[in-house]
């Protein structure tokens, strides 16, 4: 009577209130910022609608099998990533440890991206929006120089938000406004994860469903904007020639992989709280399909808005030219309009070519404006904010957009934190009597203190480093060992029996083939291709330097050796646990084999139902 | 709107008004403002003469300063703005952005932070209360068990029988307790 109603199972392990909560948590974890700002960009640069072909092939042969594998594993062994992989085989314990390490590293920097989103959100309540106009310089004669040469939106992002330094080695100081927002973000994460899935399960109802509402609102509004159809046509026009480029296939495979948040250990943690007899096969397919459909659904409003922005830019260009022509030739107002611009200019050019040449008119090309493709933070904080200024009632759209991004990121953070939290609860280092609130509080506090590094002037360069090195390569390695570990160490036959016990039917031929051969092979190819591409281009970064001669273009700089060492460390550290733990157990076995009382390691891979 | 003689008259009146306000001598008349080279674009040159001195034009800088001072009134008379009514060589002064005394974002941030901290405190307090209730209920159930054991040992008398073997005054209850503790 004293336990909270319905939240504990017979063995004392917490459980989900209902199946919907579990599905929403997995979907929320998978659907994140990448669905909004990475997938539409990839669609655009890789031939529009044609990109969907490698995307769906990667989904079927790589995404869904891996997802099913992780969910089934967590549900069967009912432990977090470290405990689960140690239970599969002690030699594979390093896989769980590596996944835990990656979750830690990603949690650190992911919340800083949410800090930026929160900063923009709280600044969206102003009228007019602070990124719509340049501030004046000291003696009020003109605009601030850095702002004038680039745009007001760029200035607000690079100077007012990040206060970025021109070089990654120059640390700058802690930006107090970002520290405040970071503290607020970690407080919100703590509030939602304070008691593990008991609290995240309630919070996920809001954070997972709300983005869909906002996306729908933006979809309806975006389609009514002028120029939306041009943007959408540009996005979806298929260019089938692009499929000959292997880079497209690699991008599709990596996008599916990172989009489904595989190999973080968070999915294993979520499914470990399920009742043992749950249809994990249906869950896996559901989560994967919902994630892909969300990516597609999100790209429609994104591209409507981008088309609107390109069209507005094109019209502005035309209007500027028209004004200068009318002024020069003293023609009456409205004599040259956007519609008859091309004919008028041809007429004038034939009659007065020198005058036209003297005007130095900029050529306005809509395609050029549409081609300016951006992804990542550039899309959200520069391109979208600029588009929002052009809409009527900008504050409302800005607030909605940033709160949507915040919800998307927050639900992914829940998965990351659960991937860190659940294995810690199961390790012997924390006593059973410590309340969960204290453990989650300590995790959030330590993460906040370490993440303060990202609020320095050079913070955004470091986040790019973490994103490219810690959040990419180790995941591929860990996933490869996951699939091969289950297929060849635990043996697929045994795994199929476990799945049959849980779902009531034997995994069919599709699962057998993909788990045994196709997924490991595909992961190996993707890993090799990824590493080859990374090695080929020298690691450089684009720095924002106002003193650069080609400003506002970014300056290409090379990482100094000590930064490169950190990059390598970030990529290698999670992966190194896999062989280290295997070696450790091998040595223990060899030393322990002289002792007849020692139990052979095969005994340790138990069914796990009793734990 | 169409540009005709009446609009020209209004323009001359506005310029005269500006000159009067700037130099605060009320000698400038509408007839002192002269327009020339009017084109269809609606662009023209204008000069202001000074009738006090012998029909000489007022210095350009003075006219510029007068117009700059009254730019707003001139714009409003024609329902135009700085962008649509251009005086060449008179750049418009830029209005500084309005900044409220407390930045708005701090207020919103304060609201968000207060709500979050209130939620955290609420959850921690309920957690502590729940744990206290759990701790209180398990000692209560333990007490009940103790009482049952004590009554049983007294009622069924088995410890008393074992105690009868020993000599002296021994309190059955305490002996029962010792038995219980020893078994632990």
Short mmCIF file of N, CA, C and O in Angstrom, two decimals, chain A residues 16-94:
data_model
loop_
_atom_site.label_atom_id
_atom_site.label_comp_id
_atom_site.label_asym_id
_atom_site.label_seq_id
_atom_site.Cartn_x
_atom_site.Cartn_y
_atom_site.Cartn_z
N UNK A 16 7.06 1.17 -16.82
CA UNK A 16 6.27 2.20 -17.48
C UNK A 16 4.82 2.11 -17.02
O UNK A 16 4.33 1.05 -16.71
N UNK A 17 4.15 3.29 -17.00
CA UNK A 17 2.74 3.30 -16.62
C UNK A 17 1.90 2.59 -17.66
O UNK A 17 0.93 1.91 -17.33
N UNK A 18 2.24 2.77 -18.92
CA UNK A 18 1.52 2.05 -19.97
C UNK A 18 2.42 1.95 -21.20
O UNK A 18 3.47 2.59 -21.27
N UNK A 19 1.99 1.16 -22.18
CA UNK A 19 2.81 0.90 -23.36
C UNK A 19 3.05 2.18 -24.16
O UNK A 19 4.10 2.39 -24.74
N UNK A 20 2.03 3.05 -24.16
CA UNK A 20 2.11 4.28 -24.94
C UNK A 20 3.26 5.16 -24.44
O UNK A 20 3.98 5.76 -25.23
N UNK A 21 3.45 5.19 -23.11
CA UNK A 21 4.53 5.98 -22.54
C UNK A 21 5.88 5.47 -23.05
O UNK A 21 6.76 6.26 -23.41
N UNK A 22 6.02 4.15 -23.09
CA UNK A 22 7.27 3.55 -23.53
C UNK A 22 7.54 3.87 -25.00
O UNK A 22 8.63 4.30 -25.38
N UNK A 23 6.50 3.71 -25.82
CA UNK A 23 6.67 4.00 -27.24
C UNK A 23 7.00 5.47 -27.46
O UNK A 23 7.88 5.81 -28.26
N UNK A 24 6.30 6.35 -26.72
CA UNK A 24 6.56 7.78 -26.86
C UNK A 24 8.00 8.12 -26.45
O UNK A 24 8.64 8.95 -27.09
N UNK A 25 8.49 7.45 -25.39
CA UNK A 25 9.86 7.74 -24.96
C UNK A 25 10.85 7.34 -26.03
O UNK A 25 11.79 8.08 -26.33
N UNK A 26 10.63 6.14 -26.63
CA UNK A 26 11.56 5.71 -27.69
C UNK A 26 11.47 6.64 -28.88
O UNK A 26 12.49 7.02 -29.47
N UNK A 27 10.24 7.01 -29.26
CA UNK A 27 10.08 7.90 -30.41
C UNK A 27 10.71 9.25 -30.10
O UNK A 27 11.40 9.84 -30.93
N UNK A 28 10.46 9.77 -28.89
CA UNK A 28 11.03 11.06 -28.51
C UNK A 28 12.55 11.04 -28.52
O UNK A 28 13.19 12.01 -28.92
N UNK A 29 13.12 9.91 -28.10
CA UNK A 29 14.57 9.78 -28.10
C UNK A 29 15.10 9.78 -29.53
O UNK A 29 16.09 10.45 -29.85
N UNK A 30 14.41 9.04 -30.41
CA UNK A 30 14.88 8.94 -31.78
C UNK A 30 14.65 10.26 -32.53
O UNK A 30 15.53 10.74 -33.25
N UNK A 31 13.46 10.84 -32.37
CA UNK A 31 13.15 12.09 -33.07
C UNK A 31 13.82 13.22 -32.33
O UNK A 31 13.50 13.50 -31.18
N UNK A 32 14.75 13.86 -32.94
CA UNK A 32 15.49 14.93 -32.29
C UNK A 32 15.75 16.07 -33.25
O UNK A 32 15.09 16.20 -34.28
N UNK A 33 16.74 16.88 -32.89
CA UNK A 33 17.04 18.05 -33.70
C UNK A 33 17.48 17.66 -35.11
O UNK A 33 17.23 18.39 -36.06
N UNK A 34 18.13 16.50 -35.24
CA UNK A 34 18.61 16.09 -36.55
C UNK A 34 17.50 15.88 -37.56
O UNK A 34 17.69 16.10 -38.76
N UNK A 35 16.30 15.49 -37.09
CA UNK A 35 15.20 15.28 -38.02
C UNK A 35 14.78 16.59 -38.67
O UNK A 35 14.26 16.61 -39.78
N UNK A 36 14.98 17.70 -37.96
CA UNK A 36 14.54 19.00 -38.47
C UNK A 36 15.63 19.68 -39.25
O UNK A 36 15.37 20.28 -40.28
N UNK A 37 16.89 19.57 -38.75
CA UNK A 37 17.88 20.37 -39.44
C UNK A 37 18.95 19.58 -40.18
O UNK A 37 19.86 20.16 -40.74
N UNK A 38 18.89 18.27 -40.19
CA UNK A 38 19.90 17.55 -40.95
C UNK A 38 19.28 16.84 -42.14
O UNK A 38 19.84 16.87 -43.24
N UNK A 39 18.11 16.20 -41.91
CA UNK A 39 17.50 15.43 -42.99
C UNK A 39 17.09 16.31 -44.18
O UNK A 39 17.38 15.96 -45.33
N UNK A 40 16.42 17.48 -43.95
CA UNK A 40 16.04 18.28 -45.12
C UNK A 40 17.26 18.76 -45.90
O UNK A 40 17.22 18.82 -47.14
N UNK A 41 18.35 19.06 -45.19
CA UNK A 41 19.57 19.50 -45.86
C UNK A 41 20.12 18.39 -46.73
O UNK A 41 20.49 18.61 -47.89
N UNK A 42 20.17 17.16 -46.20
CA UNK A 42 20.68 16.03 -46.98
C UNK A 42 19.81 15.79 -48.21
O UNK A 42 20.30 15.52 -49.30
N UNK A 43 18.48 15.90 -48.01
CA UNK A 43 17.56 15.73 -49.14
C UNK A 43 17.88 16.74 -50.23
O UNK A 43 17.88 16.42 -51.41
N UNK A 44 18.15 17.97 -49.79
CA UNK A 44 18.36 19.02 -50.76
C UNK A 44 19.63 18.81 -51.56
O UNK A 44 19.65 18.92 -52.77
N UNK A 45 20.76 18.50 -50.85
CA UNK A 45 22.02 18.42 -51.58
C UNK A 45 22.20 17.10 -52.29
O UNK A 45 23.06 16.97 -53.15
N UNK A 46 21.40 16.09 -51.93
CA UNK A 46 21.57 14.79 -52.57
C UNK A 46 20.42 14.46 -53.47
O UNK A 46 19.89 13.35 -53.44
N UNK A 47 19.99 15.43 -54.28
CA UNK A 47 19.07 15.11 -55.35
C UNK A 47 17.62 14.98 -54.95
O UNK A 47 16.87 14.26 -55.59
N UNK A 48 17.22 15.68 -53.89
CA UNK A 48 15.79 15.79 -53.60
C UNK A 48 15.13 14.45 -53.34
O UNK A 48 15.59 13.66 -52.52
N UNK A 49 14.03 14.19 -54.05
CA UNK A 49 13.28 12.97 -53.80
C UNK A 49 14.09 11.71 -54.00
O UNK A 49 13.79 10.67 -53.42
N UNK A 50 15.15 11.78 -54.83
CA UNK A 50 15.95 10.58 -55.09
C UNK A 50 16.67 10.10 -53.84
O UNK A 50 16.99 8.93 -53.73
N UNK A 51 16.92 10.99 -52.88
CA UNK A 51 17.62 10.60 -51.66
C UNK A 51 16.82 9.61 -50.85
O UNK A 51 17.38 8.84 -50.07
N UNK A 52 15.50 9.62 -51.04
CA UNK A 52 14.67 8.72 -50.24
C UNK A 52 14.98 7.26 -50.54
O UNK A 52 14.74 6.40 -49.71
N UNK A 53 15.50 6.99 -51.75
CA UNK A 53 15.78 5.59 -52.10
C UNK A 53 16.90 5.01 -51.24
O UNK A 53 16.69 4.00 -50.56
N UNK A 54 18.12 5.61 -51.22
CA UNK A 54 19.12 5.05 -50.31
C UNK A 54 18.70 5.14 -48.85
O UNK A 54 19.07 4.29 -48.04
N UNK A 55 17.89 6.15 -48.52
CA UNK A 55 17.46 6.31 -47.13
C UNK A 55 16.62 5.13 -46.69
O UNK A 55 16.85 4.55 -45.62
N UNK A 56 15.65 4.74 -47.53
CA UNK A 56 14.78 3.63 -47.12
C UNK A 56 15.50 2.30 -47.20
O UNK A 56 15.24 1.39 -46.40
N UNK A 57 16.45 2.17 -48.13
CA UNK A 57 17.22 0.92 -48.18
C UNK A 57 18.04 0.79 -46.91
O UNK A 57 18.10 -0.29 -46.29
N UNK A 58 18.67 1.90 -46.47
CA UNK A 58 19.45 1.85 -45.23
C UNK A 58 18.54 1.55 -44.05
O UNK A 58 18.92 0.83 -43.12
N UNK A 59 17.32 2.10 -44.07
CA UNK A 59 16.40 1.86 -42.97
C UNK A 59 16.08 0.38 -42.86
O UNK A 59 16.11 -0.21 -41.78
N UNK A 60 15.80 -0.25 -44.01
CA UNK A 60 15.35 -1.64 -43.99
C UNK A 60 16.48 -2.58 -43.63
O UNK A 60 16.29 -3.56 -42.91
N UNK A 61 17.70 -2.30 -44.12
CA UNK A 61 18.78 -3.27 -43.90
C UNK A 61 19.67 -2.95 -42.72
O UNK A 61 20.47 -3.77 -42.33
N UNK A 62 19.57 -1.74 -42.18
CA UNK A 62 20.48 -1.38 -41.10
C UNK A 62 19.71 -0.85 -39.89
O UNK A 62 19.95 -1.29 -38.78
N UNK A 63 18.76 0.04 -40.13
CA UNK A 63 18.10 0.72 -39.02
C UNK A 63 17.20 -0.20 -38.22
O UNK A 63 17.38 -0.37 -37.01
N UNK A 64 16.23 -0.80 -38.90
CA UNK A 64 15.23 -1.61 -38.18
C UNK A 64 15.86 -2.83 -37.51
O UNK A 64 15.54 -3.12 -36.35
N UNK A 65 16.76 -3.60 -38.18
CA UNK A 65 17.34 -4.75 -37.48
C UNK A 65 18.08 -4.36 -36.21
O UNK A 65 17.92 -5.00 -35.16
N UNK A 66 18.89 -3.28 -36.28
CA UNK A 66 19.63 -2.87 -35.10
C UNK A 66 18.69 -2.42 -33.99
O UNK A 66 18.92 -2.69 -32.80
N UNK A 67 17.63 -1.72 -34.37
CA UNK A 67 16.68 -1.21 -33.38
C UNK A 67 16.00 -2.38 -32.67
O UNK A 67 15.89 -2.41 -31.45
N UNK A 68 15.55 -3.37 -33.47
CA UNK A 68 14.91 -4.54 -32.88
C UNK A 68 15.86 -5.26 -31.94
O UNK A 68 15.49 -5.69 -30.84
N UNK A 69 17.12 -5.36 -32.37
CA UNK A 69 18.13 -6.04 -31.55
C UNK A 69 18.27 -5.39 -30.20
O UNK A 69 18.25 -6.04 -29.15
N UNK A 70 18.40 -4.05 -30.19
CA UNK A 70 18.61 -3.35 -28.92
C UNK A 70 17.39 -3.47 -28.02
O UNK A 70 17.51 -3.73 -26.82
N UNK A 71 16.21 -3.25 -28.60
CA UNK A 71 15.00 -3.31 -27.76
C UNK A 71 14.81 -4.71 -27.18
O UNK A 71 14.46 -4.88 -26.02
N UNK A 72 15.05 -5.75 -28.03
CA UNK A 72 14.87 -7.11 -27.53
C UNK A 72 15.87 -7.43 -26.43
O UNK A 72 15.54 -8.07 -25.43
N UNK A 73 17.11 -6.97 -26.63
CA UNK A 73 18.15 -7.25 -25.64
C UNK A 73 17.81 -6.65 -24.29
O UNK A 73 17.89 -7.32 -23.25
N UNK A 74 17.42 -5.36 -24.30
CA UNK A 74 17.10 -4.70 -23.04
C UNK A 74 15.91 -5.35 -22.36
O UNK A 74 15.91 -5.54 -21.14
N UNK A 75 14.91 -5.72 -23.17
CA UNK A 75 13.70 -6.28 -22.59
C UNK A 75 13.97 -7.65 -21.98
O UNK A 75 13.42 -7.99 -20.94
N UNK A 76 14.84 -8.45 -22.63
CA UNK A 76 15.10 -9.80 -22.15
C UNK A 76 15.96 -9.79 -20.92
O UNK A 76 15.69 -10.48 -19.94
N UNK A 77 17.04 -8.98 -20.95
CA UNK A 77 17.99 -9.03 -19.85
C UNK A 77 17.62 -8.09 -18.73
O UNK A 77 18.12 -8.20 -17.63
N UNK A 78 16.73 -7.15 -18.99
CA UNK A 78 16.19 -6.25 -17.98
C UNK A 78 17.28 -5.54 -17.19
O UNK A 78 17.25 -5.46 -15.97
N UNK A 79 18.29 -5.08 -17.94
CA UNK A 79 19.34 -4.28 -17.32
C UNK A 79 19.75 -3.19 -18.28
O UNK A 79 19.47 -3.26 -19.46
N UNK A 80 20.45 -2.17 -17.73
CA UNK A 80 20.99 -1.11 -18.58
C UNK A 80 22.12 -1.64 -19.44
O UNK A 80 22.44 -2.82 -19.41
N UNK A 81 22.74 -0.77 -20.23
CA UNK A 81 23.66 -1.24 -21.26
C UNK A 81 24.85 -1.99 -20.67
O UNK A 81 25.24 -3.05 -21.19
N UNK A 82 25.44 -1.48 -19.57
CA UNK A 82 26.64 -2.13 -19.03
C UNK A 82 26.28 -3.53 -18.51
O UNK A 82 26.92 -4.53 -18.86
N UNK A 83 25.21 -3.60 -17.71
CA UNK A 83 24.82 -4.89 -17.15
C UNK A 83 24.38 -5.86 -18.22
O UNK A 83 24.68 -7.06 -18.16
N UNK A 84 23.65 -5.35 -19.23
CA UNK A 84 23.13 -6.23 -20.27
C UNK A 84 24.25 -6.87 -21.05
O UNK A 84 24.26 -8.09 -21.26
N UNK A 85 25.22 -6.09 -21.49
CA UNK A 85 26.29 -6.67 -22.29
C UNK A 85 27.20 -7.56 -21.46
O UNK A 85 27.75 -8.54 -21.95
N UNK A 86 27.37 -7.23 -20.17
CA UNK A 86 28.15 -8.14 -19.31
C UNK A 86 27.42 -9.45 -19.15
O UNK A 86 28.05 -10.50 -19.03
N UNK A 87 26.08 -9.41 -19.17
CA UNK A 87 25.32 -10.65 -19.03
C UNK A 87 25.37 -11.47 -20.31
O UNK A 87 25.37 -12.70 -20.26
N UNK A 88 25.42 -10.82 -21.47
CA UNK A 88 25.51 -11.56 -22.73
C UNK A 88 26.81 -12.36 -22.74
O UNK A 88 26.84 -13.55 -23.03
N UNK A 89 27.89 -11.66 -22.44
CA UNK A 89 29.17 -12.35 -22.34
C UNK A 89 30.13 -11.39 -21.65
O UNK A 89 30.16 -10.22 -21.99
N UNK A 90 30.93 -11.85 -20.71
CA UNK A 90 31.84 -10.92 -20.02
C UNK A 90 32.82 -10.27 -20.98
O UNK A 90 33.24 -9.14 -20.78
N UNK A 91 33.13 -10.97 -22.08
CA UNK A 91 34.05 -10.40 -23.04
C UNK A 91 33.43 -9.22 -23.76
O UNK A 91 34.15 -8.40 -24.32
N UNK A 92 32.10 -9.16 -23.79
CA UNK A 92 31.44 -8.05 -24.47
C UNK A 92 31.06 -6.91 -23.53
O UNK A 92 30.37 -6.00 -23.92
N UNK A 93 31.52 -7.00 -22.28
CA UNK A 93 31.16 -5.95 -21.33
C UNK A 93 31.61 -4.58 -21.77
O UNK A 93 30.99 -3.56 -21.46
N UNK A 94 32.72 -4.55 -22.55
CA UNK A 94 33.24 -3.28 -23.02
C UNK A 94 32.29 -2.55 -23.94
O UNK A 94 32.32 -1.32 -24.04
#
